[in-house]
Amino acid sequence: MSEDLIKNHTNSNYTYNIKHPVPLIAVQITVVLGGLLSLIGILANIYVLHIIRINKDMRSPSYYGLVNLSIANLLTAIFYPLPPVFILVTSVIPPQNSRLLTYVVCGFILPLSVTALNVANGTLAFMAVSKYYSINSDGGSGRKLTNRKAIGILICLWFAACMLHWPRTIIVMPKSYIAALCTIYINDNLSRNMMLIFASITILGPFAIMLICHIQITKKLKQRHRFFLSAAILKELNVQSFIHGGSSTRTLNNAIQMLRQVTLMQFFCCLICTLAFYVSVLSYMSKLNSYVVGFSFTVIYVSAVATGLHGPVLYIFHLKKFRQPLQSFFTSVTSRSSISNLSPQK
């Protein structure tokens, strides 16, 4: 039906074949799965922001990083699933002003969602650097990262991510069309190669920084562990200070373990998203089966939206302040249900 409809969009000297590159069944599956994951991600990240807001002691660079990460995940969850919805709607009900809708989807919604995803990756790199600074300052070496500096860096991170995407978006806007997901499925070699290069850089760059920081953090923790172990054996420290040092070290280890797990899960989701992006775009250019393009298209969106889910789950698992309100809530619900079940027997 609408998949068989071929239109030609001509702008300047550019002719664009906008036959739907992605089968509508794949778009429908993407909308359903992406919408479900998006709803869970929105609720989970709002919960994280709420917990940080009500706990006044969560005002350190690491927690500011968590706030920024949750905001980026929230924007990704809200805006990333919308382009497939517009593809589906416009395939059934052609809009009256298609160019205006194209500017909204391709000039705002899609760039904002990609920007938010890149900011999430950059924020994890910032948190790794912040934790490294924290360990160094505890050891008496290195400068401490202040809250003001942390907020400034996070604002610059958003600005840098915007500058990475929006200029290119403005340049290629005349070639954009909703049915082809703006300029993802196009026959322009330069634009396609630029997309693939930017997708790789925005994934590999932040995770290279994280890898370096986590290696350095591991070295510092091993040095700290050897120090406390030697102090205990030689009895050069009193028992209370050793216990305090061991307790703080366990807390630090727990926080770093959580950050490492969040980083690994984020890297895994983004890697799957990038590989699926390559497969989808190159399969379309190679004129492979359209369902290969459609399946990889679904994987792109599901893996991108899933990046905002694992963070809140790991916070709840590792951090008591995130876990305790949920435990209290479920305990309250369970006690109320048990009381209501017993009341008829009286």
mmCIF file of C-alpha atoms in Angstrom:
data_model
loop_
_atom_site.group_PDB
_atom_site.id
_atom_site.type_symbol
_atom_site.label_atom_id
_atom_site.label_comp_id
_atom_site.label_asym_id
_atom_site.label_seq_id
_atom_site.Cartn_x
_atom_site.Cartn_y
_atom_site.Cartn_z
ATOM 1 C CA MET A 1 0.000 0.000 0.000
ATOM 2 C CA SER A 2 1.886 3.091 1.219
ATOM 3 C CA GLU A 3 5.081 1.017 1.069
ATOM 4 C CA ASP A 4 4.595 0.659 -2.676
ATOM 5 C CA LEU A 5 4.051 4.353 -3.148
ATOM 6 C CA ILE A 6 7.060 6.092 -4.673
ATOM 7 C CA LYS A 7 7.415 9.825 -4.563
ATOM 8 C CA ASN A 8 10.151 12.080 -5.770
ATOM 9 C CA HIS A 9 11.194 15.006 -3.641
ATOM 10 C CA THR A 10 13.305 17.467 -5.615
ATOM 11 C CA ASN A 11 15.165 20.273 -3.894
ATOM 12 C CA SER A 12 17.806 22.259 -5.827
ATOM 13 C CA ASN A 13 19.626 19.591 -7.886
ATOM 14 C CA TYR A 14 18.888 16.782 -5.440
ATOM 15 C CA THR A 15 16.392 14.054 -6.340
ATOM 16 C CA TYR A 16 15.279 11.862 -3.482
ATOM 17 C CA ASN A 17 13.452 8.550 -3.801
ATOM 18 C CA ILE A 18 11.336 8.263 -0.644
ATOM 19 C CA LYS A 19 9.883 4.813 -1.010
ATOM 20 C CA HIS A 20 9.712 3.587 2.577
ATOM 21 C CA PRO A 21 13.110 1.950 3.194
ATOM 22 C CA VAL A 22 11.865 0.314 6.411
ATOM 23 C CA PRO A 23 8.914 -2.110 6.188
ATOM 24 C CA LEU A 24 5.948 -0.763 8.109
ATOM 25 C CA ILE A 25 5.699 -3.962 10.162
ATOM 26 C CA ALA A 26 9.208 -3.216 11.508
ATOM 27 C CA VAL A 27 8.171 0.363 12.274
ATOM 28 C CA GLN A 28 5.098 -0.909 14.142
ATOM 29 C CA ILE A 29 7.189 -3.328 16.224
ATOM 30 C CA THR A 30 9.642 -0.511 16.955
ATOM 31 C CA VAL A 31 6.845 1.799 18.101
ATOM 32 C CA VAL A 32 5.427 -0.850 20.478
ATOM 33 C CA LEU A 33 8.758 -1.969 21.986
ATOM 34 C CA GLY A 34 10.237 1.519 22.030
ATOM 35 C CA GLY A 35 7.093 2.943 23.643
ATOM 36 C CA LEU A 36 7.102 0.307 26.396
ATOM 37 C CA LEU A 37 10.792 0.764 27.203
ATOM 38 C CA SER A 38 10.377 4.527 26.964
ATOM 39 C CA LEU A 39 7.587 4.539 29.551
ATOM 40 C CA ILE A 40 9.667 2.452 31.976
ATOM 41 C CA GLY A 41 12.705 4.671 31.377
ATOM 42 C CA ILE A 42 10.732 7.862 32.012
ATOM 43 C CA LEU A 43 9.362 6.571 35.337
ATOM 44 C CA ALA A 44 12.737 5.173 36.450
ATOM 45 C CA ASN A 45 14.707 8.333 35.725
ATOM 46 C CA ILE A 46 12.055 10.601 37.278
ATOM 47 C CA TYR A 47 12.388 8.438 40.409
ATOM 48 C CA VAL A 48 16.179 8.933 40.408
ATOM 49 C CA LEU A 49 15.808 12.710 40.047
ATOM 50 C CA HIS A 50 13.238 12.752 42.860
ATOM 51 C CA ILE A 51 15.521 10.846 45.254
ATOM 52 C CA ILE A 52 18.450 13.195 44.566
ATOM 53 C CA ARG A 53 16.176 16.237 44.997
ATOM 54 C CA ILE A 54 14.894 15.222 48.449
ATOM 55 C CA ASN A 55 18.333 14.184 49.774
ATOM 56 C CA LYS A 56 20.229 17.411 50.425
ATOM 57 C CA ASP A 57 23.475 15.538 51.100
ATOM 58 C CA MET A 58 23.567 14.412 47.461
ATOM 59 C CA ARG A 59 25.315 17.593 46.312
ATOM 60 C CA SER A 60 28.675 16.392 45.035
ATOM 61 C CA PRO A 61 30.147 16.244 41.499
ATOM 62 C CA SER A 62 29.282 12.538 41.263
ATOM 63 C CA TYR A 63 25.620 13.169 42.101
ATOM 64 C CA TYR A 64 25.479 16.131 39.733
ATOM 65 C CA GLY A 65 26.709 13.670 37.134
ATOM 66 C CA LEU A 66 23.860 11.308 38.076
ATOM 67 C CA VAL A 67 21.375 14.178 37.686
ATOM 68 C CA ASN A 68 22.759 15.049 34.257
ATOM 69 C CA LEU A 69 22.753 11.383 33.229
ATOM 70 C CA SER A 70 19.117 10.992 34.319
ATOM 71 C CA ILE A 71 18.077 14.150 32.444
ATOM 72 C CA ALA A 72 19.832 12.896 29.292
ATOM 73 C CA ASN A 73 18.206 9.460 29.694
ATOM 74 C CA LEU A 74 14.840 11.129 30.238
ATOM 75 C CA LEU A 75 15.125 13.164 27.033
ATOM 76 C CA THR A 76 16.257 10.057 25.134
ATOM 77 C CA ALA A 77 13.280 8.091 26.463
ATOM 78 C CA ILE A 78 10.834 10.875 25.545
ATOM 79 C CA PHE A 79 12.096 11.917 22.101
ATOM 80 C CA TYR A 80 13.962 8.933 20.620
ATOM 81 C CA PRO A 81 10.843 6.779 20.022
ATOM 82 C CA LEU A 82 8.936 9.644 18.328
ATOM 83 C CA PRO A 83 10.410 9.528 14.760
ATOM 84 C CA PRO A 84 9.118 5.960 14.141
ATOM 85 C CA VAL A 85 5.705 7.139 15.356
ATOM 86 C CA PHE A 86 5.752 9.955 12.797
ATOM 87 C CA ILE A 87 6.868 7.534 10.061
ATOM 88 C CA LEU A 88 3.906 5.308 10.902
ATOM 89 C CA VAL A 89 1.375 8.147 11.135
ATOM 90 C CA THR A 90 2.472 9.923 7.942
ATOM 91 C CA SER A 91 2.396 6.631 6.020
ATOM 92 C CA VAL A 92 -1.303 6.263 6.883
ATOM 93 C CA ILE A 93 -2.403 9.914 6.986
ATOM 94 C CA PRO A 94 -0.269 12.167 4.745
ATOM 95 C CA PRO A 95 0.179 15.552 6.522
ATOM 96 C CA GLN A 96 -1.123 18.789 5.019
ATOM 97 C CA ASN A 97 2.179 20.609 5.553
ATOM 98 C CA SER A 98 4.827 17.902 5.217
ATOM 99 C CA ARG A 99 7.806 20.299 5.144
ATOM 100 C CA LEU A 100 6.843 21.917 8.455
ATOM 101 C CA LEU A 101 6.476 18.495 10.082
ATOM 102 C CA THR A 102 9.794 17.448 8.541
ATOM 103 C CA TYR A 103 11.492 20.469 10.130
ATOM 104 C CA VAL A 104 10.005 19.550 13.516
ATOM 105 C CA VAL A 105 11.014 15.875 13.341
ATOM 106 C CA CYS A 106 14.354 16.201 11.518
ATOM 107 C CA GLY A 107 15.369 19.618 12.824
ATOM 108 C CA PHE A 108 14.420 19.226 16.483
ATOM 109 C CA ILE A 109 13.166 15.840 17.724
ATOM 110 C CA LEU A 110 15.758 13.510 16.165
ATOM 111 C CA PRO A 111 18.811 15.768 16.768
ATOM 112 C CA LEU A 112 17.725 16.368 20.376
ATOM 113 C CA SER A 113 17.363 12.654 21.076
ATOM 114 C CA VAL A 114 20.765 11.857 19.541
ATOM 115 C CA THR A 115 22.314 14.782 21.439
ATOM 116 C CA ALA A 116 20.865 13.472 24.711
ATOM 117 C CA LEU A 117 22.259 9.995 24.021
ATOM 118 C CA ASN A 118 25.726 11.447 23.383
ATOM 119 C CA VAL A 119 25.481 13.585 26.523
ATOM 120 C CA ALA A 120 24.678 10.433 28.522
ATOM 121 C CA ASN A 121 27.886 8.828 27.227
ATOM 122 C CA GLY A 122 29.865 11.993 27.927
ATOM 123 C CA THR A 123 28.405 12.216 31.438
ATOM 124 C CA LEU A 124 29.608 8.700 32.237
ATOM 125 C CA ALA A 125 33.078 9.781 31.085
ATOM 126 C CA PHE A 126 32.786 12.853 33.335
ATOM 127 C CA MET A 127 31.760 10.669 36.292
ATOM 128 C CA ALA A 128 34.768 8.409 35.751
ATOM 129 C CA VAL A 129 37.086 11.451 35.684
ATOM 130 C CA SER A 130 35.319 12.881 38.755
ATOM 131 C CA LYS A 131 35.791 9.637 40.678
ATOM 132 C CA TYR A 132 39.484 9.601 39.719
ATOM 133 C CA TYR A 133 39.849 13.199 40.973
ATOM 134 C CA SER A 134 38.065 12.194 44.181
ATOM 135 C CA ILE A 135 40.467 9.311 44.858
ATOM 136 C CA ASN A 136 43.476 11.508 44.138
ATOM 137 C CA SER A 137 42.258 14.296 46.438
ATOM 138 C CA ASP A 138 41.567 11.772 49.236
ATOM 139 C CA GLY A 139 45.128 10.618 48.909
ATOM 140 C CA GLY A 140 46.413 14.186 49.242
ATOM 141 C CA SER A 141 47.467 14.540 45.610
ATOM 142 C CA GLY A 142 45.722 16.256 42.760
ATOM 143 C CA ARG A 143 43.145 19.027 42.689
ATOM 144 C CA LYS A 144 39.621 18.515 43.957
ATOM 145 C CA LEU A 145 36.743 18.876 41.508
ATOM 146 C CA THR A 146 34.348 21.440 42.995
ATOM 147 C CA ASN A 147 30.574 21.526 42.458
ATOM 148 C CA ARG A 148 30.825 24.741 40.447
ATOM 149 C CA LYS A 149 33.403 23.229 38.113
ATOM 150 C CA ALA A 150 31.296 20.084 37.760
ATOM 151 C CA ILE A 151 28.181 22.059 36.761
ATOM 152 C CA GLY A 152 30.225 24.124 34.293
ATOM 153 C CA ILE A 153 31.686 20.990 32.681
ATOM 154 C CA LEU A 154 28.242 19.382 32.348
ATOM 155 C CA ILE A 155 26.813 22.531 30.715
ATOM 156 C CA CYS A 156 29.749 22.573 28.283
ATOM 157 C CA LEU A 157 29.039 18.924 27.555
ATOM 158 C CA TRP A 158 25.522 19.789 26.370
ATOM 159 C CA PHE A 159 26.852 22.673 24.290
ATOM 160 C CA ALA A 160 29.501 20.475 22.648
ATOM 161 C CA ALA A 161 26.942 17.761 21.850
ATOM 162 C CA CYS A 162 24.599 20.349 20.300
ATOM 163 C CA MET A 163 27.402 21.786 18.171
ATOM 164 C CA LEU A 164 28.264 18.282 17.019
ATOM 165 C CA HIS A 165 24.793 17.633 15.593
ATOM 166 C CA TRP A 166 22.780 20.756 14.882
ATOM 167 C CA PRO A 167 25.075 22.426 12.279
ATOM 168 C CA ARG A 168 25.056 19.240 10.223
ATOM 169 C CA THR A 169 21.280 18.971 10.708
ATOM 170 C CA ILE A 170 20.788 22.483 9.293
ATOM 171 C CA ILE A 171 23.052 21.777 6.314
ATOM 172 C CA VAL A 172 21.285 18.556 5.280
ATOM 173 C CA MET A 173 17.769 19.746 6.116
ATOM 174 C CA PRO A 174 16.809 20.266 2.422
ATOM 175 C CA LYS A 175 17.552 16.564 1.856
ATOM 176 C CA SER A 176 15.571 15.388 4.878
ATOM 177 C CA TYR A 177 12.342 13.439 4.682
ATOM 178 C CA ILE A 178 10.387 11.685 7.441
ATOM 179 C CA ALA A 179 9.814 8.457 5.501
ATOM 180 C CA ALA A 180 13.579 7.989 5.186
ATOM 181 C CA LEU A 181 14.139 8.932 8.842
ATOM 182 C CA CYS A 182 15.456 12.342 7.806
ATOM 183 C CA THR A 183 18.808 11.621 6.100
ATOM 184 C CA ILE A 184 19.642 8.163 7.429
ATOM 185 C CA TYR A 185 18.495 6.273 4.333
ATOM 186 C CA ILE A 186 19.803 8.421 1.505
ATOM 187 C CA ASN A 187 21.830 7.946 -1.676
ATOM 188 C CA ASP A 188 24.342 10.685 -0.846
ATOM 189 C CA ASN A 189 27.719 9.006 -0.171
ATOM 190 C CA LEU A 190 29.239 12.001 1.627
ATOM 191 C CA SER A 191 26.334 12.427 4.041
ATOM 192 C CA ARG A 192 26.153 8.697 4.697
ATOM 193 C CA ASN A 193 29.892 8.412 5.409
ATOM 194 C CA MET A 194 29.786 11.449 7.693
ATOM 195 C CA MET A 195 26.923 9.873 9.659
ATOM 196 C CA LEU A 196 28.801 6.609 10.120
ATOM 197 C CA ILE A 197 32.016 8.382 11.159
ATOM 198 C CA PHE A 198 30.235 10.616 13.679
ATOM 199 C CA ALA A 199 28.337 7.609 15.082
ATOM 200 C CA SER A 200 31.636 5.815 15.705
ATOM 201 C CA ILE A 201 33.413 8.839 17.214
ATOM 202 C CA THR A 202 30.587 9.726 19.602
ATOM 203 C CA ILE A 203 30.570 6.146 20.918
ATOM 204 C CA LEU A 204 34.285 5.307 21.024
ATOM 205 C CA GLY A 205 35.537 8.721 22.250
ATOM 206 C CA PRO A 206 33.785 8.859 25.662
ATOM 207 C CA PHE A 207 34.339 5.162 26.323
ATOM 208 C CA ALA A 208 38.073 5.484 25.628
ATOM 209 C CA ILE A 209 38.203 8.176 28.346
ATOM 210 C CA MET A 210 36.207 5.921 30.705
ATOM 211 C CA LEU A 211 38.533 2.978 30.061
ATOM 212 C CA ILE A 212 41.636 5.046 30.874
ATOM 213 C CA CYS A 213 40.044 6.456 34.057
ATOM 214 C CA HIS A 214 38.856 3.065 35.307
ATOM 215 C CA ILE A 215 42.331 1.577 34.767
ATOM 216 C CA GLN A 216 43.855 4.424 36.793
ATOM 217 C CA ILE A 217 41.142 4.079 39.460
ATOM 218 C CA THR A 218 41.878 0.353 39.786
ATOM 219 C CA LYS A 219 45.586 1.099 40.287
ATOM 220 C CA LYS A 220 44.814 3.699 42.963
ATOM 221 C CA LEU A 221 42.478 1.330 44.806
ATOM 222 C CA LYS A 222 45.085 -1.419 44.801
ATOM 223 C CA GLN A 223 47.616 1.011 46.287
ATOM 224 C CA ARG A 224 45.099 2.054 48.959
ATOM 225 C CA HIS A 225 44.295 -1.585 49.761
ATOM 226 C CA ARG A 226 47.997 -2.422 50.179
ATOM 227 C CA PHE A 227 48.415 0.603 52.450
ATOM 228 C CA PHE A 228 45.619 -0.403 54.840
ATOM 229 C CA LEU A 229 46.731 -4.017 54.811
ATOM 230 C CA SER A 230 50.305 -3.064 55.729
ATOM 231 C CA ALA A 231 49.051 -0.676 58.407
ATOM 232 C CA ALA A 232 47.007 -3.420 60.021
ATOM 233 C CA ILE A 233 49.836 -5.930 60.018
ATOM 234 C CA LEU A 234 52.473 -3.570 61.380
ATOM 235 C CA LYS A 235 49.980 -1.980 63.827
ATOM 236 C CA GLU A 236 51.105 1.465 62.774
ATOM 237 C CA LEU A 237 47.443 2.633 62.841
ATOM 238 C CA ASN A 238 45.022 2.232 65.707
ATOM 239 C CA VAL A 239 42.086 -0.128 65.268
ATOM 240 C CA GLN A 240 39.420 2.585 64.975
ATOM 241 C CA SER A 241 41.162 4.462 62.158
ATOM 242 C CA PHE A 242 41.764 1.226 60.308
ATOM 243 C CA ILE A 243 38.116 0.232 60.590
ATOM 244 C CA HIS A 244 37.067 3.679 59.397
ATOM 245 C CA GLY A 245 39.506 3.478 56.502
ATOM 246 C CA GLY A 246 38.283 0.005 55.580
ATOM 247 C CA SER A 247 34.655 1.107 55.764
ATOM 248 C CA SER A 248 35.233 4.141 53.566
ATOM 249 C CA THR A 249 37.204 2.001 51.132
ATOM 250 C CA ARG A 250 34.342 -0.506 50.896
ATOM 251 C CA THR A 251 31.904 2.348 50.249
ATOM 252 C CA LEU A 252 34.182 3.747 47.564
ATOM 253 C CA ASN A 253 34.621 0.300 46.014
ATOM 254 C CA ASN A 254 30.851 -0.142 45.918
ATOM 255 C CA ALA A 255 30.338 3.226 44.192
ATOM 256 C CA ILE A 256 33.054 2.506 41.642
ATOM 257 C CA GLN A 257 31.680 -0.977 41.001
ATOM 258 C CA MET A 258 28.257 0.551 40.330
ATOM 259 C CA LEU A 259 29.748 3.160 37.974
ATOM 260 C CA ARG A 260 31.696 0.462 36.163
ATOM 261 C CA GLN A 261 28.610 -1.689 35.678
ATOM 262 C CA VAL A 262 26.591 1.285 34.400
ATOM 263 C CA THR A 263 29.431 2.101 31.996
ATOM 264 C CA LEU A 264 29.649 -1.462 30.692
ATOM 265 C CA MET A 265 25.894 -1.702 30.153
ATOM 266 C CA GLN A 266 25.850 1.709 28.436
ATOM 267 C CA PHE A 267 28.746 0.686 26.204
ATOM 268 C CA PHE A 268 27.039 -2.600 25.326
ATOM 269 C CA CYS A 269 23.738 -0.886 24.388
ATOM 270 C CA CYS A 270 25.498 1.857 22.408
ATOM 271 C CA LEU A 271 27.718 -0.670 20.635
ATOM 272 C CA ILE A 272 24.671 -2.717 19.614
ATOM 273 C CA CYS A 273 22.948 0.496 18.495
ATOM 274 C CA THR A 274 25.964 1.566 16.401
ATOM 275 C CA LEU A 275 26.442 -1.850 14.796
ATOM 276 C CA ALA A 276 22.736 -2.031 13.957
ATOM 277 C CA PHE A 277 22.989 1.479 12.502
ATOM 278 C CA TYR A 278 25.840 0.350 10.231
ATOM 279 C CA VAL A 279 23.945 -2.782 9.194
ATOM 280 C CA SER A 280 20.719 -0.885 8.484
ATOM 281 C CA VAL A 281 22.306 1.918 6.447
ATOM 282 C CA LEU A 282 24.700 -0.314 4.486
ATOM 283 C CA SER A 283 21.987 -2.911 3.848
ATOM 284 C CA TYR A 284 19.772 -0.204 2.402
ATOM 285 C CA MET A 285 22.587 1.086 0.194
ATOM 286 C CA SER A 286 23.414 -2.463 -0.939
ATOM 287 C CA LYS A 287 19.727 -3.081 -1.718
ATOM 288 C CA LEU A 288 19.546 -6.126 0.521
ATOM 289 C CA ASN A 289 16.257 -7.576 1.766
ATOM 290 C CA SER A 290 14.153 -4.773 3.260
ATOM 291 C CA TYR A 291 13.475 -6.867 6.352
ATOM 292 C CA VAL A 292 17.207 -6.836 7.173
ATOM 293 C CA VAL A 293 16.969 -3.041 7.115
ATOM 294 C CA GLY A 294 13.780 -3.201 9.200
ATOM 295 C CA PHE A 295 15.139 -5.601 11.830
ATOM 296 C CA SER A 296 18.314 -3.560 12.338
ATOM 297 C CA PHE A 297 16.160 -0.397 12.462
ATOM 298 C CA THR A 298 14.210 -1.920 15.364
ATOM 299 C CA VAL A 299 17.431 -2.925 17.129
ATOM 300 C CA ILE A 300 18.730 0.669 16.805
ATOM 301 C CA TYR A 301 15.738 2.119 18.600
ATOM 302 C CA VAL A 302 15.295 -0.578 21.236
ATOM 303 C CA SER A 303 18.984 -0.513 22.240
ATOM 304 C CA ALA A 304 19.073 3.314 22.285
ATOM 305 C CA VAL A 305 16.013 3.624 24.534
ATOM 306 C CA ALA A 306 17.322 0.785 26.745
ATOM 307 C CA THR A 307 20.378 2.884 27.651
ATOM 308 C CA GLY A 308 18.228 4.758 30.172
ATOM 309 C CA LEU A 309 17.009 1.661 32.036
ATOM 310 C CA HIS A 310 20.042 -0.044 33.542
ATOM 311 C CA GLY A 311 21.287 3.048 35.425
ATOM 312 C CA PRO A 312 18.307 3.397 37.797
ATOM 313 C CA VAL A 313 18.236 -0.383 38.362
ATOM 314 C CA LEU A 314 21.904 -0.422 39.391
ATOM 315 C CA TYR A 315 21.478 2.661 41.606
ATOM 316 C CA ILE A 316 18.666 0.905 43.460
ATOM 317 C CA PHE A 317 20.713 -2.286 43.776
ATOM 318 C CA HIS A 318 23.923 -0.627 45.016
ATOM 319 C CA LEU A 319 22.830 2.541 46.843
ATOM 320 C CA LYS A 320 20.710 2.368 49.999
ATOM 321 C CA LYS A 321 19.217 5.849 49.549
ATOM 322 C CA PHE A 322 17.717 4.806 46.220
ATOM 323 C CA ARG A 323 16.618 1.405 47.492
ATOM 324 C CA GLN A 324 15.069 2.338 50.847
ATOM 325 C CA PRO A 325 12.039 4.353 49.577
ATOM 326 C CA LEU A 326 11.021 1.466 47.323
ATOM 327 C CA GLN A 327 11.383 -1.018 50.158
ATOM 328 C CA SER A 328 9.240 1.184 52.405
ATOM 329 C CA PHE A 329 6.627 1.560 49.669
ATOM 330 C CA PHE A 330 6.345 -2.171 48.993
ATOM 331 C CA THR A 331 6.321 -2.954 52.716
ATOM 332 C CA SER A 332 3.472 -0.469 53.181
ATOM 333 C CA VAL A 333 1.502 -1.931 50.264
ATOM 334 C CA THR A 334 2.042 -5.491 51.518
ATOM 335 C CA SER A 335 0.943 -4.631 55.063
ATOM 336 C CA ARG A 336 -2.183 -2.848 53.822
ATOM 337 C CA SER A 337 -3.161 -5.783 51.604
ATOM 338 C CA SER A 338 -2.644 -8.244 54.471
ATOM 339 C CA ILE A 339 -4.773 -6.082 56.790
ATOM 340 C CA SER A 340 -7.545 -5.848 54.191
ATOM 341 C CA ASN A 341 -7.487 -9.644 53.777
ATOM 342 C CA LEU A 342 -7.796 -10.193 57.521
ATOM 343 C CA SER A 343 -10.542 -7.624 58.157
ATOM 344 C CA PRO A 344 -13.531 -9.759 56.865
ATOM 345 C CA GLN A 345 -12.618 -12.545 59.277
ATOM 346 C CA LYS A 346 -13.242 -10.320 62.306
#
